[in-house]
XYZ file of C-alpha atoms in Angstrom:
785
model
C 0.010 0.005 0.036
C 2.790 2.495 0.933
C 4.645 1.497 -2.272
C 1.535 2.102 -4.411
C 1.125 5.478 -2.753
C 4.740 6.417 -3.422
C 4.471 5.477 -7.054
C 1.233 7.428 -7.405
C 2.867 10.475 -5.868
C 6.006 10.141 -7.967
C 4.187 9.918 -11.274
C 1.598 12.649 -10.591
C 2.352 16.018 -12.143
C -0.333 17.829 -10.296
C 0.938 17.301 -6.759
C 1.497 20.527 -4.857
C 4.927 21.734 -3.878
C 4.084 21.571 -0.172
C 3.366 17.857 -0.269
C 6.582 16.865 -1.983
C 8.696 19.722 -0.701
C 10.708 17.266 1.383
C 11.741 15.407 -1.647
C 12.363 17.689 -4.731
C 13.340 14.713 -6.903
C 9.717 13.446 -6.730
C 8.300 16.711 -8.339
C 7.493 16.948 -12.098
C 10.436 17.699 -14.244
C 8.910 20.911 -15.761
C 8.533 22.319 -12.221
C 12.082 21.437 -11.275
C 13.298 23.145 -14.504
C 11.289 26.227 -13.687
C 12.534 26.381 -10.195
C 16.144 26.097 -11.373
C 16.013 29.331 -13.278
C 15.625 31.252 -10.056
C 18.762 32.035 -8.247
C 19.052 32.162 -4.478
C 19.704 35.910 -4.634
C 17.367 37.653 -7.092
C 20.041 40.248 -7.656
C 21.940 37.648 -9.619
C 19.216 37.548 -12.245
C 17.932 34.725 -14.357
C 20.144 31.550 -14.416
C 20.788 31.517 -18.136
C 22.086 27.959 -18.410
C 19.015 26.650 -16.676
C 16.783 28.893 -18.778
C 18.214 27.255 -21.934
C 17.374 23.793 -20.414
C 13.789 24.947 -19.765
C 13.341 26.316 -23.287
C 14.745 23.147 -24.822
C 12.346 21.065 -22.765
C 9.413 23.248 -23.755
C 10.374 22.902 -27.421
C 10.794 19.115 -27.041
C 7.616 18.619 -25.118
C 5.143 21.329 -26.341
C 2.345 19.701 -24.590
C 3.905 20.760 -21.291
C 4.044 24.444 -22.309
C 0.641 25.281 -20.773
C 1.678 23.699 -17.458
C 5.009 25.560 -17.464
C 3.020 28.808 -17.979
C 0.573 27.906 -15.184
C 3.430 27.171 -12.795
C 5.320 30.301 -13.625
C 2.076 32.242 -13.090
C 1.658 30.605 -9.682
C 5.138 31.523 -8.631
C 4.743 35.113 -9.872
C 1.533 35.665 -8.008
C 3.123 34.381 -4.788
C 6.143 36.627 -5.281
C 3.992 39.661 -5.948
C 1.997 39.017 -2.847
C 5.222 38.637 -0.829
C 6.734 41.787 -2.422
C 9.706 39.748 -3.832
C 9.909 41.914 -6.886
C 13.300 40.599 -7.995
C 11.796 37.155 -8.560
C 8.805 38.766 -10.286
C 11.210 40.241 -12.901
C 12.909 36.931 -13.406
C 9.578 35.145 -13.901
C 8.519 37.728 -16.527
C 11.856 37.486 -18.305
C 11.406 33.726 -18.435
C 7.919 34.027 -19.835
C 9.172 36.508 -22.439
C 11.930 34.123 -23.617
C 9.508 31.190 -23.819
C 7.045 33.251 -25.834
C 9.740 34.281 -28.317
C 10.946 30.704 -28.652
C 7.768 28.625 -28.814
C 5.278 28.645 -31.634
C 3.521 25.371 -31.214
C -0.170 24.403 -31.465
C -0.541 24.604 -27.637
C 0.792 28.180 -27.455
C -2.727 29.574 -26.717
C -2.959 28.126 -23.273
C 0.486 29.390 -22.449
C -0.463 32.809 -23.709
C -3.490 32.873 -21.356
C -1.128 32.232 -18.462
C 1.129 34.973 -19.760
C -1.684 37.477 -20.110
C -2.866 36.539 -16.664
C 0.475 37.421 -15.321
C 0.656 40.690 -17.171
C -2.763 41.593 -15.863
C -1.616 40.844 -12.372
C 1.329 43.313 -12.734
C -0.889 45.950 -14.353
C -3.386 45.810 -11.439
C -0.510 46.479 -9.006
C -0.240 49.984 -7.515
C 3.506 49.812 -8.010
C 4.655 51.812 -11.068
C 7.635 49.562 -11.674
C 5.390 46.460 -11.873
C 2.963 48.285 -14.178
C 5.905 49.288 -16.505
C 7.336 45.734 -16.310
C 3.946 44.242 -17.266
C 3.576 46.722 -20.121
C 6.996 45.924 -21.525
C 6.322 42.233 -21.555
C 2.894 42.845 -23.301
C 4.585 44.926 -25.986
C 7.072 42.151 -26.652
C 4.190 39.761 -26.937
C 2.296 42.092 -29.244
C 5.147 41.997 -31.815
C 4.975 38.198 -32.009
C 3.087 36.819 -34.921
C 1.306 33.735 -33.725
C 0.942 30.681 -35.813
C -2.321 29.522 -34.347
C -5.524 31.552 -34.162
C -7.117 32.449 -30.902
C -10.976 32.245 -30.692
C -11.602 33.452 -27.235
C -8.933 35.871 -26.199
C -10.076 39.270 -24.970
C -8.058 42.532 -24.650
C -10.817 44.653 -23.135
C -9.022 44.857 -19.779
C -5.719 45.943 -21.438
C -7.422 48.627 -23.468
C -8.991 50.056 -20.320
C -5.935 49.796 -18.093
C -3.499 51.179 -20.681
C -5.909 54.094 -21.273
C -5.963 54.677 -17.521
C -2.114 54.716 -17.434
C -2.099 57.317 -20.212
C -4.015 59.656 -17.864
C -1.800 58.875 -14.812
C -1.664 61.636 -12.203
C 1.171 60.181 -10.111
C 2.807 62.843 -7.835
C 6.402 62.393 -9.015
C 6.558 63.924 -12.568
C 9.195 61.588 -13.772
C 7.382 58.453 -12.676
C 4.122 60.002 -14.082
C 5.846 60.429 -17.456
C 7.064 56.830 -17.410
C 3.609 55.492 -16.502
C 1.980 57.519 -19.327
C 4.557 56.359 -21.864
C 3.984 52.759 -20.800
C 0.221 53.264 -21.346
C 0.883 54.685 -24.841
C 3.116 51.743 -25.681
C 0.511 49.374 -24.307
C -2.187 50.784 -26.504
C 0.146 50.560 -29.464
C 0.679 46.913 -28.607
C -2.996 46.198 -28.371
C -3.607 47.820 -31.783
C -0.769 45.832 -33.401
C -2.044 42.570 -31.833
C -5.713 42.957 -32.843
C -6.020 45.218 -35.857
C -5.458 42.545 -38.442
C -6.912 39.573 -36.574
C -10.464 38.982 -37.603
C -10.992 36.491 -34.794
C -10.348 39.145 -32.121
C -12.901 41.564 -30.691
C -12.848 44.457 -33.152
C -10.513 47.160 -31.873
C -12.276 49.680 -34.135
C -15.473 49.305 -32.206
C -16.543 52.569 -30.523
C -16.276 51.005 -27.075
C -12.467 50.667 -27.733
C -11.841 53.762 -29.866
C -13.616 55.929 -27.345
C -10.877 55.037 -24.849
C -7.829 54.715 -27.103
C -8.160 57.913 -29.116
C -8.857 60.343 -26.270
C -5.907 58.800 -24.287
C -3.647 59.577 -27.185
C -5.000 63.044 -27.654
C -4.547 63.742 -23.970
C -0.862 63.034 -24.213
C -0.526 64.732 -27.597
C -1.920 67.907 -26.126
C 0.068 67.712 -22.793
C 3.430 68.536 -24.310
C 4.386 71.740 -26.002
C 5.863 71.083 -29.444
C 5.773 72.588 -32.935
C 3.148 71.226 -35.215
C 3.586 68.141 -37.220
C 6.565 68.253 -39.520
C 5.870 65.981 -42.439
C 3.389 63.638 -44.084
C 5.139 60.633 -42.399
C 7.025 60.554 -39.127
C 10.776 60.769 -39.495
C 13.165 58.560 -37.650
C 13.288 60.095 -34.184
C 16.353 60.590 -32.216
C 16.819 58.830 -28.869
C 15.961 62.007 -27.023
C 12.745 62.382 -28.987
C 11.811 58.876 -28.235
C 11.822 59.794 -24.495
C 9.043 62.325 -25.159
C 5.437 61.232 -24.517
C 4.304 63.639 -27.356
C 6.524 62.116 -29.865
C 5.649 58.609 -28.851
C 1.956 59.466 -28.947
C 2.133 60.964 -32.354
C 3.876 57.806 -33.791
C 1.265 55.663 -32.063
C -1.618 57.842 -33.397
C -0.174 57.791 -36.992
C 0.202 53.995 -36.870
C -3.410 53.580 -35.661
C -4.664 55.821 -38.456
C -2.531 54.174 -41.059
C -3.981 50.816 -40.287
C -7.626 52.064 -40.568
C -9.564 50.488 -43.477
C -12.340 52.299 -45.262
C -15.043 51.208 -42.872
C -13.056 52.138 -39.817
C -12.222 55.759 -40.573
C -15.453 57.063 -38.965
C -14.921 55.213 -35.706
C -11.405 56.512 -35.462
C -12.247 60.140 -36.212
C -15.464 60.524 -34.175
C -13.582 60.342 -30.827
C -11.294 63.130 -32.020
C -14.324 65.372 -32.687
C -15.766 64.530 -29.361
C -12.544 65.184 -27.510
C -12.186 68.577 -29.165
C -15.742 69.359 -28.193
C -15.529 68.161 -24.616
C -12.361 70.094 -23.865
C -13.229 73.302 -25.806
C -10.296 72.869 -28.160
C -11.799 74.248 -31.364
C -11.390 77.861 -30.335
C -7.662 77.684 -29.981
C -7.499 76.178 -33.479
C -3.891 75.188 -33.320
C -4.323 71.936 -31.555
C -7.420 70.948 -33.646
C -5.586 71.785 -36.777
C -2.581 69.786 -35.667
C -4.683 66.746 -34.902
C -6.237 66.727 -38.305
C -3.014 67.333 -40.094
C -1.843 64.147 -38.430
C -5.079 62.447 -39.495
C -4.964 63.546 -43.067
C -1.234 62.681 -43.526
C -1.648 59.297 -41.906
C -4.780 57.818 -43.441
C -4.739 56.271 -46.854
C -5.165 59.105 -49.378
C -8.352 57.568 -50.960
C -10.033 57.833 -47.596
C -9.556 61.679 -47.300
C -13.072 62.454 -48.299
C -14.451 60.399 -45.427
C -12.748 62.704 -42.929
C -13.979 65.758 -44.919
C -17.568 64.398 -44.666
C -17.292 63.982 -40.902
C -15.998 67.479 -40.468
C -18.844 68.818 -42.586
C -21.407 66.896 -40.545
C -19.824 68.115 -37.298
C -19.995 71.716 -38.560
C -23.748 71.277 -39.214
C -24.215 69.727 -35.822
C -22.578 72.838 -34.275
C -24.656 75.340 -36.317
C -25.996 77.021 -33.187
C -22.686 76.905 -31.332
C -20.528 80.027 -30.892
C -18.793 81.591 -33.943
C -15.349 80.758 -32.518
C -16.257 76.986 -32.440
C -17.642 77.124 -35.943
C -14.675 79.018 -37.116
C -12.327 76.476 -35.546
C -14.022 73.590 -37.448
C -13.949 75.629 -40.708
C -10.203 76.334 -40.215
C -9.644 72.583 -39.758
C -11.605 72.014 -42.914
C -9.375 74.508 -44.709
C -6.191 72.719 -43.634
C -7.758 69.312 -44.469
C -8.637 70.437 -47.956
C -5.098 71.729 -48.572
C -3.665 68.347 -47.685
C -6.185 66.219 -49.576
C -4.975 65.110 -52.929
C -6.550 66.555 -55.990
C -10.063 65.212 -56.467
C -10.076 63.354 -53.173
C -13.203 65.205 -52.077
C -14.767 62.447 -54.148
C -18.523 62.181 -54.451
C -19.136 64.835 -51.878
C -18.052 67.852 -53.961
C -21.316 69.681 -54.015
C -22.142 68.582 -50.475
C -18.998 70.351 -49.312
C -19.989 73.620 -50.944
C -23.621 73.329 -50.046
C -22.689 72.930 -46.284
C -20.206 75.773 -46.362
C -22.766 78.125 -48.206
C -25.392 77.087 -45.671
C -23.117 78.058 -42.776
C -22.418 81.340 -44.530
C -26.094 82.125 -44.723
C -26.704 81.200 -41.134
C -23.823 83.363 -39.956
C -25.246 86.395 -41.847
C -28.618 85.723 -40.187
C -27.069 85.419 -36.779
C -25.091 88.639 -37.250
C -28.113 90.705 -38.350
C -30.785 89.263 -36.022
C -28.545 89.010 -33.006
C -29.678 85.477 -31.991
C -29.542 81.869 -33.126
C -33.282 81.452 -33.457
C -34.339 84.818 -34.824
C -35.861 85.991 -31.529
C -34.563 88.291 -28.811
C -35.644 86.206 -25.871
C -33.762 86.731 -22.679
C -31.311 83.956 -22.153
C -30.328 83.461 -25.723
C -26.692 83.415 -26.529
C -25.165 86.765 -27.275
C -24.031 86.989 -30.934
C -20.687 88.844 -31.404
C -20.715 90.453 -34.811
C -16.984 90.568 -35.189
C -16.684 86.890 -34.477
C -19.359 86.112 -37.068
C -17.401 88.167 -39.649
C -14.242 86.234 -38.868
C -16.219 83.046 -39.437
C -17.536 84.285 -42.709
C -14.047 85.096 -43.951
C -12.872 81.629 -42.809
C -15.713 79.963 -44.741
C -14.871 81.896 -47.848
C -11.221 80.992 -47.616
C -12.165 77.347 -47.147
C -14.435 77.398 -50.219
C -11.471 78.639 -52.260
C -9.201 76.003 -50.756
C -11.595 73.200 -51.688
C -12.018 74.573 -55.201
C -8.333 74.595 -55.729
C -8.213 70.841 -55.264
C -10.711 70.239 -58.057
C -10.180 69.672 -61.739
C -11.501 72.412 -64.143
C -14.694 70.676 -65.058
C -15.622 70.262 -61.394
C -14.696 73.777 -60.558
C -17.095 74.976 -63.321
C -19.884 72.981 -61.709
C -19.070 74.617 -58.375
C -19.186 78.058 -59.911
C -22.603 77.266 -61.439
C -23.771 75.920 -58.088
C -22.728 78.991 -56.131
C -24.207 81.275 -58.776
C -27.525 79.542 -58.326
C -27.455 80.298 -54.552
C -27.115 84.072 -55.025
C -30.479 85.643 -54.202
C -32.084 88.074 -56.668
C -34.695 90.074 -54.869
C -38.190 89.926 -56.395
C -37.133 87.552 -59.128
C -35.495 84.250 -57.884
C -35.279 84.390 -54.163
C -33.607 80.993 -53.919
C -32.715 81.308 -50.248
C -35.331 80.698 -47.561
C -36.920 83.747 -46.005
C -35.118 84.871 -42.997
C -35.421 87.487 -40.351
C -32.412 89.352 -41.727
C -34.453 91.129 -44.444
C -32.884 93.223 -47.384
C -29.681 93.735 -45.452
C -29.270 89.978 -45.155
C -29.914 89.572 -48.862
C -27.293 92.030 -49.746
C -24.802 90.529 -47.335
C -25.391 87.050 -48.665
C -24.816 88.343 -52.199
C -21.584 89.851 -51.168
C -20.457 86.717 -49.317
C -21.288 84.389 -52.215
C -19.608 86.666 -54.700
C -16.527 86.692 -52.499
C -16.683 82.923 -52.470
C -16.767 82.960 -56.297
C -13.696 85.231 -56.258
C -11.915 82.472 -54.310
C -13.186 79.672 -56.548
C -12.208 81.427 -59.812
C -8.691 82.462 -58.501
C -6.159 80.833 -60.729
C -8.860 79.301 -62.982
C -7.314 77.969 -66.213
C -9.315 76.724 -69.131
C -8.541 76.149 -72.858
C -12.164 76.313 -73.984
C -13.998 79.326 -72.362
C -17.324 78.375 -74.010
C -17.617 75.184 -72.010
C -15.935 76.522 -68.846
C -18.192 79.713 -68.853
C -21.624 78.779 -70.130
C -24.255 81.358 -70.523
C -25.981 79.962 -67.482
C -23.116 81.283 -65.392
C -21.844 84.302 -67.335
C -25.211 86.054 -67.881
C -26.310 86.107 -64.213
C -22.797 87.231 -63.250
C -22.902 90.083 -65.593
C -26.423 91.105 -64.483
C -24.814 91.681 -60.993
C -22.318 94.124 -62.477
C -25.282 96.536 -63.057
C -26.443 96.748 -59.472
C -26.279 99.952 -57.533
C -24.108 98.325 -54.840
C -20.455 99.303 -55.723
C -18.972 96.390 -53.648
C -21.088 93.863 -55.619
C -19.917 95.468 -58.927
C -16.307 95.337 -57.926
C -16.552 91.629 -56.967
C -18.167 90.802 -60.350
C -15.269 92.506 -62.102
C -12.703 90.617 -60.007
C -14.430 87.289 -60.940
C -14.391 88.296 -64.631
C -10.647 89.074 -64.460
C -9.877 85.671 -62.966
C -11.834 83.887 -65.639
C -10.348 85.723 -68.567
C -6.734 85.908 -67.429
C -5.145 82.607 -68.563
C -1.541 83.836 -68.993
C -0.993 85.642 -65.710
C -1.231 89.049 -67.396
C -3.496 90.595 -64.769
C -0.791 91.833 -62.417
C 0.848 93.656 -65.382
C -2.248 95.929 -65.653
C -2.320 96.700 -61.963
C -0.699 100.133 -62.335
C -2.891 101.928 -64.864
C -0.719 104.373 -66.929
C -0.122 105.728 -70.429
C 3.252 103.958 -70.774
C 5.094 104.887 -73.966
C 6.531 101.381 -74.497
C 4.282 98.412 -73.463
C 7.091 95.965 -74.201
C 8.224 96.745 -70.679
C 5.108 95.073 -69.405
C 6.232 91.771 -70.957
C 2.706 90.718 -71.771
C 2.032 87.216 -72.951
C -0.089 87.293 -76.065
C -1.238 84.125 -77.849
C -3.132 83.731 -81.096
C -6.841 83.428 -80.397
C -8.263 79.972 -80.827
C -11.421 79.128 -82.648
C -13.133 78.552 -79.320
C -11.991 82.031 -78.072
C -13.419 83.632 -81.300
C -16.739 81.800 -80.762
C -16.830 82.988 -77.171
C -16.384 86.607 -78.090
C -18.873 86.306 -80.919
C -21.380 85.064 -78.411
C -20.565 87.181 -75.320
C -18.459 90.119 -76.598
C -21.322 92.593 -76.837
C -22.379 91.735 -73.392
C -18.921 92.368 -71.984
C -18.543 95.719 -73.804
C -21.936 96.832 -72.614
C -21.218 96.091 -69.004
C -17.882 97.850 -69.209
C -19.593 100.994 -70.587
C -22.374 100.917 -68.036
C -19.808 100.319 -65.190
C -18.020 103.472 -66.223
C -21.113 105.584 -66.072
C -21.987 104.565 -62.457
C -21.797 107.573 -60.178
C -20.811 105.307 -57.225
C -17.806 103.874 -59.072
C -14.498 104.684 -57.477
C -10.830 104.367 -58.194
C -10.752 100.608 -57.780
C -13.647 100.121 -60.192
C -11.997 102.181 -62.977
C -8.642 100.479 -62.452
C -10.330 97.094 -62.620
C -12.345 98.130 -65.751
C -9.078 99.090 -67.475
C -7.593 95.724 -66.533
C -10.607 94.028 -68.037
C -10.170 95.934 -71.263
C -6.520 95.080 -71.300
C -7.127 91.299 -70.697
C -9.753 91.157 -73.459
C -7.114 92.682 -75.776
C -4.367 90.155 -75.003
C -6.448 87.063 -74.290
C -9.421 87.069 -76.598
C -8.974 89.662 -79.292
C -9.156 89.109 -83.043
C -9.340 91.918 -85.578
C -13.150 92.300 -85.085
C -12.764 92.471 -81.348
C -9.952 95.095 -81.564
C -12.291 97.277 -83.649
C -15.097 96.919 -81.211
C -12.818 97.733 -78.260
C -11.530 100.891 -79.952
C -15.062 101.949 -80.594
C -15.851 101.240 -76.994
C -12.978 103.396 -75.738
C -14.059 106.305 -77.973
C -17.639 105.879 -76.689
C -16.249 106.164 -73.102
C -14.592 109.420 -74.124
C -18.003 110.708 -75.419
C -19.561 109.545 -72.093
C -17.016 111.605 -70.166
C -17.767 114.654 -72.355
C -21.528 114.573 -71.909
C -23.176 116.382 -68.992
C -26.534 114.446 -69.282
C -25.412 111.662 -67.025
C -24.636 114.029 -64.147
C -21.341 112.276 -63.395
C -19.196 113.870 -60.756
C -16.012 115.534 -61.876
C -13.804 112.675 -60.590
C -15.758 110.052 -62.490
C -15.638 112.039 -65.749
C -11.825 112.464 -65.329
C -11.461 108.781 -64.466
C -13.328 107.723 -67.672
C -11.104 110.083 -69.744
C -8.064 108.487 -68.127
C -9.333 104.904 -68.682
C -9.959 105.676 -72.367
C -6.465 107.286 -72.797
C -4.673 104.472 -71.082
C -6.490 101.854 -73.096
C -6.108 103.530 -76.490
C -2.413 103.874 -75.664
C -2.263 100.100 -75.000
C -4.296 98.953 -78.013
C -2.475 101.209 -80.505
C 0.839 99.571 -79.511
C -0.719 96.089 -79.781
C -1.983 96.809 -83.251
C 1.434 98.130 -84.300
C -0.045 100.653 -86.790
C 2.490 103.638 -86.655
C -0.005 106.296 -87.743
C -2.468 105.072 -85.005
C 0.260 105.159 -82.386
C 1.324 108.580 -83.485
C -2.174 110.164 -83.123
C -2.645 108.571 -79.637
C 0.785 109.697 -78.447
C 0.190 113.272 -79.789
C -3.033 113.575 -77.825
C -1.391 112.150 -74.680
C 1.429 114.715 -74.993
C -1.040 117.559 -75.292
C -2.843 116.277 -72.188
C 0.383 116.074 -70.308
C 0.916 119.764 -70.957
C -2.582 121.207 -70.859
C -4.837 118.718 -69.040
C -2.934 116.264 -66.887
C -6.186 115.512 -65.021
C -7.370 113.538 -68.117
C -4.495 111.039 -67.710
C -4.312 108.071 -65.284
C -1.096 109.339 -63.686
C -2.929 112.344 -62.159
C -6.325 110.698 -61.599
C -5.600 107.285 -60.079
C -3.502 108.634 -57.109
C -4.265 109.061 -53.429
C -4.955 112.707 -53.656
C -5.817 113.680 -57.230
C -5.674 117.364 -58.224
C -8.741 117.893 -60.267
C -10.535 121.011 -61.653
C -13.849 122.137 -60.186
C -15.612 121.459 -63.488
C -14.899 119.995 -66.979
C -16.553 122.602 -69.325
C -13.873 122.952 -71.962
C -12.490 119.601 -72.928
C -11.959 119.971 -76.684
C -9.461 120.303 -79.481
C -6.064 118.542 -79.217
C -6.840 116.750 -75.913
C -9.418 114.560 -77.531
C -8.901 111.359 -79.512
C -10.616 111.707 -82.918
C -12.773 108.975 -84.250
C -12.359 110.186 -87.812
C -8.572 110.204 -87.557
C -8.481 106.679 -86.029
C -10.872 105.347 -88.684
C -8.619 106.833 -91.407
C -5.344 105.419 -90.179
C -6.715 101.962 -89.279
C -8.736 101.732 -92.532
C -5.530 102.240 -94.422
C -4.111 99.169 -92.616
C -6.931 96.894 -93.614
C -9.397 97.341 -90.667
C -13.109 97.480 -91.205
C -13.674 101.139 -91.983
C -17.421 100.844 -91.860
C -17.447 99.531 -88.290
C -14.796 101.964 -87.239
C -16.827 104.859 -88.535
C -19.958 103.741 -86.643
C -20.069 105.094 -83.062
C -20.570 102.465 -80.372
C -24.023 102.476 -78.751
C -24.664 100.098 -75.892
C -27.638 97.845 -75.955
C -30.175 98.479 -73.239
C -32.165 95.492 -72.232
C -34.624 94.408 -69.489
C -31.525 93.244 -67.598
C -30.424 96.792 -66.923
C -33.609 97.738 -65.155
C -34.068 94.329 -63.657
C -30.781 94.707 -61.693
C -31.736 98.225 -60.502
C -35.436 97.660 -59.724
C -36.582 99.155 -56.448
C -40.208 97.932 -56.386
C -42.290 95.063 -57.467
C -44.010 97.463 -59.872
C -40.975 97.742 -61.948
C -40.681 93.982 -62.064
C -44.183 93.653 -63.329
C -43.657 96.365 -65.890
C -40.715 94.413 -67.265
C -42.721 91.213 -67.433
C -45.481 92.952 -69.391
C -43.159 94.662 -71.751
C -42.858 92.661 -74.946
C -39.682 93.554 -76.874
C -38.349 91.792 -79.924
C -34.640 92.115 -80.102
C -31.632 90.349 -81.628
C -29.285 88.052 -79.703
C -26.679 89.798 -77.431
C -23.788 89.291 -79.846
C -25.569 91.279 -82.643
C -25.353 94.953 -81.898
C -28.216 97.266 -82.958
C -26.197 100.259 -84.042
C -28.632 103.146 -83.942
C -30.984 101.776 -81.432
C -32.283 104.347 -78.893
C -32.661 103.416 -75.266
C -35.976 101.658 -74.488
C -38.548 103.927 -72.823
C -38.769 103.643 -69.050
C -42.109 102.091 -68.230
C -43.695 103.331 -65.076
C -46.966 102.483 -63.441
C -48.583 105.435 -65.070
C -47.552 104.426 -68.669
C -48.491 100.931 -67.921
C -51.942 102.057 -66.759
C -52.502 104.055 -69.866
C -51.369 101.242 -72.052
C -53.826 98.870 -70.464
C -56.771 101.284 -70.757
C -56.318 102.065 -74.552
C -56.794 99.147 -76.851
C -56.652 96.075 -74.631
C -60.040 94.892 -73.635
C -60.683 93.054 -70.355
C -61.207 89.315 -70.467
C -64.859 88.336 -71.187
C -66.817 86.754 -68.372
C -66.863 83.428 -70.198
C -63.144 83.303 -70.026
C -62.457 83.683 -73.766
C -60.015 86.255 -74.908
C -61.248 88.706 -77.500
C -59.205 89.063 -80.602
C -57.318 92.344 -81.075
C -56.059 92.024 -84.568
C -57.766 95.146 -86.050
C -61.297 94.101 -85.118
C -63.453 96.903 -83.653
C -64.965 96.063 -80.293
C -66.900 98.075 -77.758
C -64.691 99.786 -75.216
C -64.887 98.248 -71.701
C -63.997 99.485 -68.323
C -60.156 99.563 -67.953
C -58.738 96.755 -65.915
C -57.284 99.051 -63.230
C -60.862 100.439 -62.593
C -62.598 97.085 -62.599
C -64.226 95.750 -59.365
C -63.215 92.178 -58.600
C -64.921 89.801 -56.213
C -63.076 89.310 -52.932
C -62.096 85.801 -53.955
C -60.048 87.112 -56.812
C -58.145 89.602 -54.707
C -55.096 88.578 -52.713
């Protein structure tokens, strides 16, 4: 019986150490091998020779690996409880080495023991044990396992490492080490789980909502310049000691591993963190975060981040202007980083959101509240902050547009144009409490947006890039009474027409004697350019002429109009266009001479100066010596007798002008007869040159200047048969201004009222009894509204 008991004890590998402690030789071999790696004095460290024996045994008998792990775990737990931390370190070192060496089928059970040990260390309140456990976990995370794990969970590690990232330990050095350990631990969890489909999805919100804020907390905690490059450079040893540097590398790695479907879960916690800690207002940290994001994610996913930012901007529509401006600034930076066209299918959504925010900001500024009321307790709107937001939105619109190819930019231009409200005609924007002032402000803001979108616009075919559906409504705004709106329209036109960067060369308007100094780039007009001018040339000339006769036009307007004339000459001019432009310049001279328009003295001098500067330019471009001689002779006379008719004396800060312009005649005027004669001799169309330019007047002129609904109705009633815009009616007189009185008279003469039966009487010369005029008829109440 005793012998049987001895044999049973000897062969059992589950007997406890206490039972057989008196006889070590009776203990299982794996336990003896484990015990032998521990020295008597823990300061001596792991017994390497014995560790090699243990490793060899584990490789030879992999079925024992899980028992080795369990026994090491048991010893470690006991040593932790007894505060024998030297032996704890030896146990973890042994576990690390076994993990690195063994990749057998039974590795999963050993890993469970290992993770149990790491968890034990992380739960300790001793910083050194927490760091020790983290380091072991990081080593484990870098091991590629040969066998899948179906049941392993890392939830505890995500939570614990996140806590360590927020450590508030009193000693700053130890606090830094704990936080860095937490960052490394999170990095390890990501590496271990991100590509393992069998693991709990690390991209789930429950994990991302812990990981991302922990990283951002450490990213924000250190002062450092903003991100240096699209990809992190090899950091020096000193930098590796910085939690901020380590955090950024970890954050970049996380984002770089994000697949298409995971981008949202990775970015949403960033937005929430910036919200919760009021970090939009400062802008710099928010911008830095999204620079890291945009540089780290795969480029084809950029539009997903843009979409989230747009949605977040909408969600914060009633937040303070500083918060909204911060989000917009981040959008601006994100758009600059995004590759060309990466905005993807969300192009119009981007601009629609930004334009909506622009409109809301205008409403907030003018009404003073977020809901259109003045209730006590509503947030106070700060006008200057709303203005800063509006400028940020406009810059962002331009930044997005610059990432788009030409065809998409043209679509955006049309889209924005369709959003500009036209009072009384097409009020495309919802009614708001901001009234006419709001409408005007929105017009200005949207035109400023178009200035940004068209900046640097390049196209080979202007007909397709600038369809009538865009150009005609744009030109109609150049006739409004608002000088700021007119100037914005001119700036947009300059951007669209200038395809060779000639615009800056016309910035300083002057009567230069040798235009070769300007180094203008002039290309031969293409067939498409000729077609464009044939279709739209007369419209452009008319708007230049009408812009010059506006009393509210100032120095900037005239300088911009001259630049427009110059660009038409070098970008889109054939022989026919040159003739029309010369006729236009002479018509401007006539406009400045007449007193019927009641133009102020400055405006008349400015128009004279524009005509002189332009004729000086076009004569040198045509290279007809006699033409140049006449123009230069007149300029010389003006320099001596009437310098106030030249740009050098008009377009200055303090122009010295006469009190009146009664005697502008003789040698100071450019002569149409002389110009016709000299150009006719060089093959130009003499008939057209001899015909004075008379601008077309259309409904569009009054439509843009209407002040009442009555004028709008009068325009709708007026039936006018006219040719297409490109065909000029030479001797046509301006259409009669139709007022309510003339409309009333017209209705009461020959137009009978509709018959009671609803039939319309014929008016083709048939005599009918005269009825009561419409404006005197009494209608039933149901017909009146």
